Short mmCIF file of C-alpha atoms in Angstrom, two decimals:
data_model
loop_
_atom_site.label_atom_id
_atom_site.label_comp_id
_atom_site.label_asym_id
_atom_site.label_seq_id
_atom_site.Cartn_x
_atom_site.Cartn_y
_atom_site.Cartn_z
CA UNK A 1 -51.78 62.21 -89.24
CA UNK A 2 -52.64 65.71 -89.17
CA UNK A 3 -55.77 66.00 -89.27
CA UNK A 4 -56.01 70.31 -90.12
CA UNK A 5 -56.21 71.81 -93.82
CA UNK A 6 -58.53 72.87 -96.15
CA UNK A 7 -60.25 70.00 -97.02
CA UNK A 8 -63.39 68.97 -94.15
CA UNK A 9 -63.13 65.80 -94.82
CA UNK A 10 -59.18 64.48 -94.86
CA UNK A 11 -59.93 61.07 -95.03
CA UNK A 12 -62.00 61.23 -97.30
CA UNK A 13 -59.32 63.02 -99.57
CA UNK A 14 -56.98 60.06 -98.49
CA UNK A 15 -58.78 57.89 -101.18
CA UNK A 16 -57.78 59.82 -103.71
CA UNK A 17 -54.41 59.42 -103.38
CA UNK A 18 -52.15 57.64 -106.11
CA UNK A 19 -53.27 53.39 -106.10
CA UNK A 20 -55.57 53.89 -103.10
CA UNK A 21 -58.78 53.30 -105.01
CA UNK A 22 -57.57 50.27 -106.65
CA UNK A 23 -56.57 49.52 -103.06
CA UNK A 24 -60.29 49.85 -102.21
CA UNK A 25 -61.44 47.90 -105.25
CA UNK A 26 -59.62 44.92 -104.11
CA UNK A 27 -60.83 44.74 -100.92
CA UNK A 28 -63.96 44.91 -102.00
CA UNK A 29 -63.45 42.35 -104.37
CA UNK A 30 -61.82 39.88 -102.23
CA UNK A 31 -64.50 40.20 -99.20
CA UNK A 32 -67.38 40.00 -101.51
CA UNK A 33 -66.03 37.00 -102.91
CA UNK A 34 -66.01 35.07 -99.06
CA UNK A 35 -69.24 36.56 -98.54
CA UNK A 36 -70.78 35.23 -101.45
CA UNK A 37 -69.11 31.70 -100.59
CA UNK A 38 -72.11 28.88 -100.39
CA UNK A 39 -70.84 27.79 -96.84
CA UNK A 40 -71.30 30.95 -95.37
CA UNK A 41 -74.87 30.48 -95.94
CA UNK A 42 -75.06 27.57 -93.17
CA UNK A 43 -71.48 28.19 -91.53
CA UNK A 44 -70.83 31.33 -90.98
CA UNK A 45 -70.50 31.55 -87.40
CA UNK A 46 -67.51 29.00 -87.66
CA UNK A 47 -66.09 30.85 -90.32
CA UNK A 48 -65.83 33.86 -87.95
CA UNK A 49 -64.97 31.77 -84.94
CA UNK A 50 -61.82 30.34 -86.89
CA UNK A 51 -61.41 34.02 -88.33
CA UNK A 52 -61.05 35.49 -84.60
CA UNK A 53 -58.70 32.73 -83.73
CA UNK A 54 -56.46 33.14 -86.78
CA UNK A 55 -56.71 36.99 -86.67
CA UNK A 56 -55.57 36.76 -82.55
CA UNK A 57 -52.56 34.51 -83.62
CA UNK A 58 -51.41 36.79 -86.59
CA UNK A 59 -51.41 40.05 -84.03
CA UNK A 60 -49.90 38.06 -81.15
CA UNK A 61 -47.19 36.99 -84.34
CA UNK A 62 -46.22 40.64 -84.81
CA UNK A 63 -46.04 41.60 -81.31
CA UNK A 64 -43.29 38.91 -80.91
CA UNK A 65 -45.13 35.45 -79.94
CA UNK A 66 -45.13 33.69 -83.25
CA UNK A 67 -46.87 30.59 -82.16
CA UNK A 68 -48.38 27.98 -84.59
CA UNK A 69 -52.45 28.34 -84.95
CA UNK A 70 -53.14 24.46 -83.39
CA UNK A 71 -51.24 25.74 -80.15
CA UNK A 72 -53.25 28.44 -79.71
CA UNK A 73 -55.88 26.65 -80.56
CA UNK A 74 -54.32 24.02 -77.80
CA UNK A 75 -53.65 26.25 -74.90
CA UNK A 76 -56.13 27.24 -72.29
CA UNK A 77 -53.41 28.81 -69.82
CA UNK A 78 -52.02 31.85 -70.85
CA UNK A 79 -50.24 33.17 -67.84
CA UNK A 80 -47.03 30.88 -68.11
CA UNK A 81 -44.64 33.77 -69.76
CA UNK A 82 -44.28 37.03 -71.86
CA UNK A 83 -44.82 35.18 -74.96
CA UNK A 84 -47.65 33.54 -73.66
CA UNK A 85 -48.86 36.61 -72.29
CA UNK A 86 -49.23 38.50 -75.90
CA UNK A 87 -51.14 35.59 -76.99
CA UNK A 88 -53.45 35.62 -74.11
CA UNK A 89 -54.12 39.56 -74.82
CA UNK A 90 -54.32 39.25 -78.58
CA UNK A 91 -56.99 36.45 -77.76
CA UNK A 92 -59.06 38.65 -74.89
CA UNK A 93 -58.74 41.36 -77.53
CA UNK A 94 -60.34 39.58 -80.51
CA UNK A 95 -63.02 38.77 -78.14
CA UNK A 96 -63.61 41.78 -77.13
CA UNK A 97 -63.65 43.97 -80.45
CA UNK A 98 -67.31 43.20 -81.32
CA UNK A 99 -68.98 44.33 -77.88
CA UNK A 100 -67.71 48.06 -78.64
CA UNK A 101 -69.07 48.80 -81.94
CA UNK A 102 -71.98 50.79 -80.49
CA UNK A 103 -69.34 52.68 -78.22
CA UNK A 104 -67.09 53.30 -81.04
CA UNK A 105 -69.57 55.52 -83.15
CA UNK A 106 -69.92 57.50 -79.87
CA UNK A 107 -66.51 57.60 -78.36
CA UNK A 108 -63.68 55.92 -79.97
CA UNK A 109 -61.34 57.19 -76.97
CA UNK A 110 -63.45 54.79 -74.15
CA UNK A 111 -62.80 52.03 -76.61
CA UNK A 112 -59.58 52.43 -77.21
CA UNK A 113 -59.01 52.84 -73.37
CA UNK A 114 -61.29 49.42 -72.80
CA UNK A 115 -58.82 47.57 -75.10
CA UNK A 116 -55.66 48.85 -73.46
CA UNK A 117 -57.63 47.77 -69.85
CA UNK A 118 -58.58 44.30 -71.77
CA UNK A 119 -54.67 43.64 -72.69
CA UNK A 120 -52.70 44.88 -70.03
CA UNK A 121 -55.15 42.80 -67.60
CA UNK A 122 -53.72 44.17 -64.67
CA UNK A 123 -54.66 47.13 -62.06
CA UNK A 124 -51.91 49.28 -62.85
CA UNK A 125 -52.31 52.90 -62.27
CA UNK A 126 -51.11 53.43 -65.91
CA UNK A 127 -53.51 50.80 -67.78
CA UNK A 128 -56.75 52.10 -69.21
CA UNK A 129 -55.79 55.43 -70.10
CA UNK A 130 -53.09 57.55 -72.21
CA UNK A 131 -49.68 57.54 -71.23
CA UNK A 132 -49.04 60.81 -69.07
CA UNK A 133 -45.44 62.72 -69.57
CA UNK A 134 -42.42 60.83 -68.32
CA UNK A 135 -44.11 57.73 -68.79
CA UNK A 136 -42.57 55.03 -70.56
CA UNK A 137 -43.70 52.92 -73.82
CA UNK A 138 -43.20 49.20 -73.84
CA UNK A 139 -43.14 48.67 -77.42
CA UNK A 140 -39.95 47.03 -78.26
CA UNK A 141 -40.79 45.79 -81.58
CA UNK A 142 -41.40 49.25 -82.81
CA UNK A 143 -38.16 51.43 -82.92
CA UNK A 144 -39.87 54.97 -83.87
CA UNK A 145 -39.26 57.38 -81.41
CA UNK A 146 -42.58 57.77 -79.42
CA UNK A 147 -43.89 61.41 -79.77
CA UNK A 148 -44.42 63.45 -76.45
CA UNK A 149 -47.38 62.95 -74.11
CA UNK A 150 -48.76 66.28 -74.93
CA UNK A 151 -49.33 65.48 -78.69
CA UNK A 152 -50.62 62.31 -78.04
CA UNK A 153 -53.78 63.98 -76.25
CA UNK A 154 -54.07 65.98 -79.28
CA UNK A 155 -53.77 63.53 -82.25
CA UNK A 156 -56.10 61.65 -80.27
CA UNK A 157 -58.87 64.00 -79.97
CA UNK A 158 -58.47 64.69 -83.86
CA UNK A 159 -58.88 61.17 -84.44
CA UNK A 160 -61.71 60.81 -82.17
CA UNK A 161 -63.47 64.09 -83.73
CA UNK A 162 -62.96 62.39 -87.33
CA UNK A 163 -64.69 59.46 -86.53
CA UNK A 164 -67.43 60.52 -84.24
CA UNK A 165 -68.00 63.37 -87.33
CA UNK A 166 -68.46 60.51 -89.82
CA UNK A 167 -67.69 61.21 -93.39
CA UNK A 168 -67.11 59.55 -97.22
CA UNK A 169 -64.30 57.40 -96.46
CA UNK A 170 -63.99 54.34 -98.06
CA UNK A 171 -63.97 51.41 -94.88
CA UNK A 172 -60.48 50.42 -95.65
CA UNK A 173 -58.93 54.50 -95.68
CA UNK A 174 -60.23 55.06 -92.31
CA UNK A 175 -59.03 51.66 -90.93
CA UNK A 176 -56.07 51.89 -91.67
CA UNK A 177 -55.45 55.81 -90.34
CA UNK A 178 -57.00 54.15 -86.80
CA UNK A 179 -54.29 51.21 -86.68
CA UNK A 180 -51.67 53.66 -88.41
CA UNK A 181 -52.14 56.41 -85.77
CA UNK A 182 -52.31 54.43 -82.73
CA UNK A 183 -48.95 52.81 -83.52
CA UNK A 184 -47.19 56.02 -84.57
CA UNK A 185 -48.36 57.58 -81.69
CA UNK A 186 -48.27 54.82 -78.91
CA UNK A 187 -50.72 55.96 -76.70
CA UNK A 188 -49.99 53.62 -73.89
CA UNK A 189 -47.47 52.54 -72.06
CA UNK A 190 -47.57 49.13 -73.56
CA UNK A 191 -50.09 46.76 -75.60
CA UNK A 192 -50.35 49.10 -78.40
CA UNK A 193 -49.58 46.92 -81.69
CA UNK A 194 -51.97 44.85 -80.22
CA UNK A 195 -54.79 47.68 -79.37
CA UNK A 196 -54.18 49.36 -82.64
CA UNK A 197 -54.97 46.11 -84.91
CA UNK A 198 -58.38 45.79 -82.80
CA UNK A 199 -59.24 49.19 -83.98
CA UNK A 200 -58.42 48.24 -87.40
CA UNK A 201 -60.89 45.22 -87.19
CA UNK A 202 -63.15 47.39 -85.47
CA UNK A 203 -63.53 49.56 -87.96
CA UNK A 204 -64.02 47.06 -90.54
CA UNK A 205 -67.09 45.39 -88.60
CA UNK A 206 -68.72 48.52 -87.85
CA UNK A 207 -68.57 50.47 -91.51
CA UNK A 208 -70.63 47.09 -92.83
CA UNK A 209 -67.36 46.15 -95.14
CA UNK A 210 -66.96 43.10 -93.10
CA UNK A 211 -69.61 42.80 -90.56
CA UNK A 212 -69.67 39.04 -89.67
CA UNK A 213 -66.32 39.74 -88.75
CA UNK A 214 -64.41 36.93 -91.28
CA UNK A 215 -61.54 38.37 -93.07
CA UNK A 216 -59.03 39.20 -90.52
CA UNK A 217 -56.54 41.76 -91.33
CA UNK A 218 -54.39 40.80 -88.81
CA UNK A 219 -53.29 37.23 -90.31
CA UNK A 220 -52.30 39.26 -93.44
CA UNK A 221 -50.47 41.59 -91.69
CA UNK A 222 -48.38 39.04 -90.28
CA UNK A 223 -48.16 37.42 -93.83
CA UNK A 224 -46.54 39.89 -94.91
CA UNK A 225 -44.32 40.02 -92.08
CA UNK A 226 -42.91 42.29 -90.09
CA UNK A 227 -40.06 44.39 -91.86
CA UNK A 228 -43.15 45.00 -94.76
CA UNK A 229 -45.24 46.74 -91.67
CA UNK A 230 -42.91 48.23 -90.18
CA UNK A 231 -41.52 49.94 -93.50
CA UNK A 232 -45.69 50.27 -94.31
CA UNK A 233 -45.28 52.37 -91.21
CA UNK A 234 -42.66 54.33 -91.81
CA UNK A 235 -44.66 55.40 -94.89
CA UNK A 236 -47.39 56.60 -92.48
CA UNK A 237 -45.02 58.02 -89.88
CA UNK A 238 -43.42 60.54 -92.92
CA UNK A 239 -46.97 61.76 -93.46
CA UNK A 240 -46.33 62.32 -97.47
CA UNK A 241 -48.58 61.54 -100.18
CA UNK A 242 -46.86 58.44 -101.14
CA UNK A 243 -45.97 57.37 -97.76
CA UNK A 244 -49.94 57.06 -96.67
CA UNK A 245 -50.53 55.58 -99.84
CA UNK A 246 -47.90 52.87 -99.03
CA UNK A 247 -49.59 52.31 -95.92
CA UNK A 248 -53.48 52.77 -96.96
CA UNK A 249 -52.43 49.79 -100.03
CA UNK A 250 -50.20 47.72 -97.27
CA UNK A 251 -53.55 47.06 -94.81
CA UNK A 252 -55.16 46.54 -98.14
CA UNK A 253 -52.95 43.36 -98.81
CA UNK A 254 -53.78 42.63 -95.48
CA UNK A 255 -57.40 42.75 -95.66
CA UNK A 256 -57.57 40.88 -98.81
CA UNK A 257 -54.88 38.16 -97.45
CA UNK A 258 -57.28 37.81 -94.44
CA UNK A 259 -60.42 37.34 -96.60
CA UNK A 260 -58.04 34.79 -98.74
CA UNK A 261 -57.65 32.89 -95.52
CA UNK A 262 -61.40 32.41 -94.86
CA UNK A 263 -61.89 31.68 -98.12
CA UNK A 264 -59.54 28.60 -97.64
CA UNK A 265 -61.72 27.73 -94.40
CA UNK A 266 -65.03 27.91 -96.47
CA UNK A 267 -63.16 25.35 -98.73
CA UNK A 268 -62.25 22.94 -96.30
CA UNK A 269 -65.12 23.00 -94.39
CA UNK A 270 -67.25 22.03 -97.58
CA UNK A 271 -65.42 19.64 -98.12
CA UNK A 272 -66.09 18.32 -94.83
CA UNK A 273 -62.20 18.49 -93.02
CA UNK A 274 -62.65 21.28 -90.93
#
């Protein structure tokens, strides 16, 4: 995203773009609607522990370990391959995402570095920091050509100026710049599906849109599978009008599918079978 032009605010001017406010409106809609559930009242901190767990299994679905919720919910070893591996970092990740809100507001860059440290979960020279040039990105399920080190820095900075600066955003526009700019650029040398989807729910808990943390994005993003994100993303990559729309209204379906799922988990926990 370029993040230059006449306007001093372009994320703000992201919302209005064609279907984006009705994009917003949903959103809204759906979240309010799991907030105002009558089990949230005494449950709520199951409804976000299940959340976490569902929204870790959905990222750790898109980054190529499609496992089946009750065997993540199963495992405690996570070491045993690659597949296990993603699920193991999606889990540490989810974990994770609601210590940094405070850091966020103040640096987004640390953060994003903490969560690369967090999933890679080794000592590697490269972890914890963007990818210098000649580096290479481990992102196989992504086939966009990964842009040069030097405009990483760059892109990065802008982001991190645009959300340290604040601004009129709706929640959901700014969200879903953070996930679509991490994976266009690919910051890292691996983990980065999985980082930017974090940032997404990070930036969900800490605008106040869902700040118990209980309509996870990342369950309707794999919903929706993975040819719908990855053409989402192209949308984003092209930088057009319509193409950020696509993407802006795609996490929308994703946020509302999330808040959908919780909903189902208010349900069944009133009625006393989960």
């Amino acid at each position: 995203m370029s993040t230059t032009g006449a306007t001093a605010d372009p994320l703000a001017a992201l919302g209005s773009l064609p279907g984006v406010a009705d994009s917003v409106e949903s959103v809204r809609k759906a979240v309010d609607r799991v907030y105002g559930h009558r089990i949230m009242r005494r449950r709520s901190t199951a409804i976000t522990s299940e959340a976490a767990l569902r929204g870790a299994r959905g990222s750790a679905a898109l980054s190529g370990a499609d496992w089946a919720l009750e065997e993540v919910r199963r495992r405690s070893d996570f070491s045993g391959d690659d597949e296990a591996r993603v699920v193991g970092a999606a889990l540490r990740l989810t974990a994770e995402a609601g210590q940094l809100l405070s850091i966020w507001r103040q640096s987004p860059l640390r953060v994003l570095a903490r969560l690369h440290l967090v999933a890679a979960a080794t000592n590697g020279d490269e972890v914890g920091r963007p990818r210098q040039a000649g580096e290479p990105v481990e992102e196989p399920l992504i086939e966009l050509a990964a842009p040069e080190a030097t405009e990483v820095h760059g892109r990065l900075e802008g982001l991190s100026e645009l959300i340290v600066a604040g601004g009129s955003a709706p929640a959901l526009v700014t969200a879903a710049v953070v996930h679509g700019e991490i994976l266009a650029l690919r910051p890292f040398t691996s983990h980065n599906g999985l980082v930017a989807r974090t940032a997404e729910r990070i930036v969900l808990i800490g605008s106040g849109l869902d700040p118990k943390s209980i309509c996870p994005a990342e369950v309707g993003h794999a919903e929706l599978g993975r040819a719908a994100y990855l053409a989402a993303l192209d949308g984003y990559v092209s930088g057009t009008p319509n193409g950020m729309a696509a993407w802006i209204a795609h996490c929308g379906k994703a946020v509302v599918l999330g808040a959908r799922e919780s909903t189902a988990v208010c349900e069944a926990l009133q009625r006393g079978a989960a």
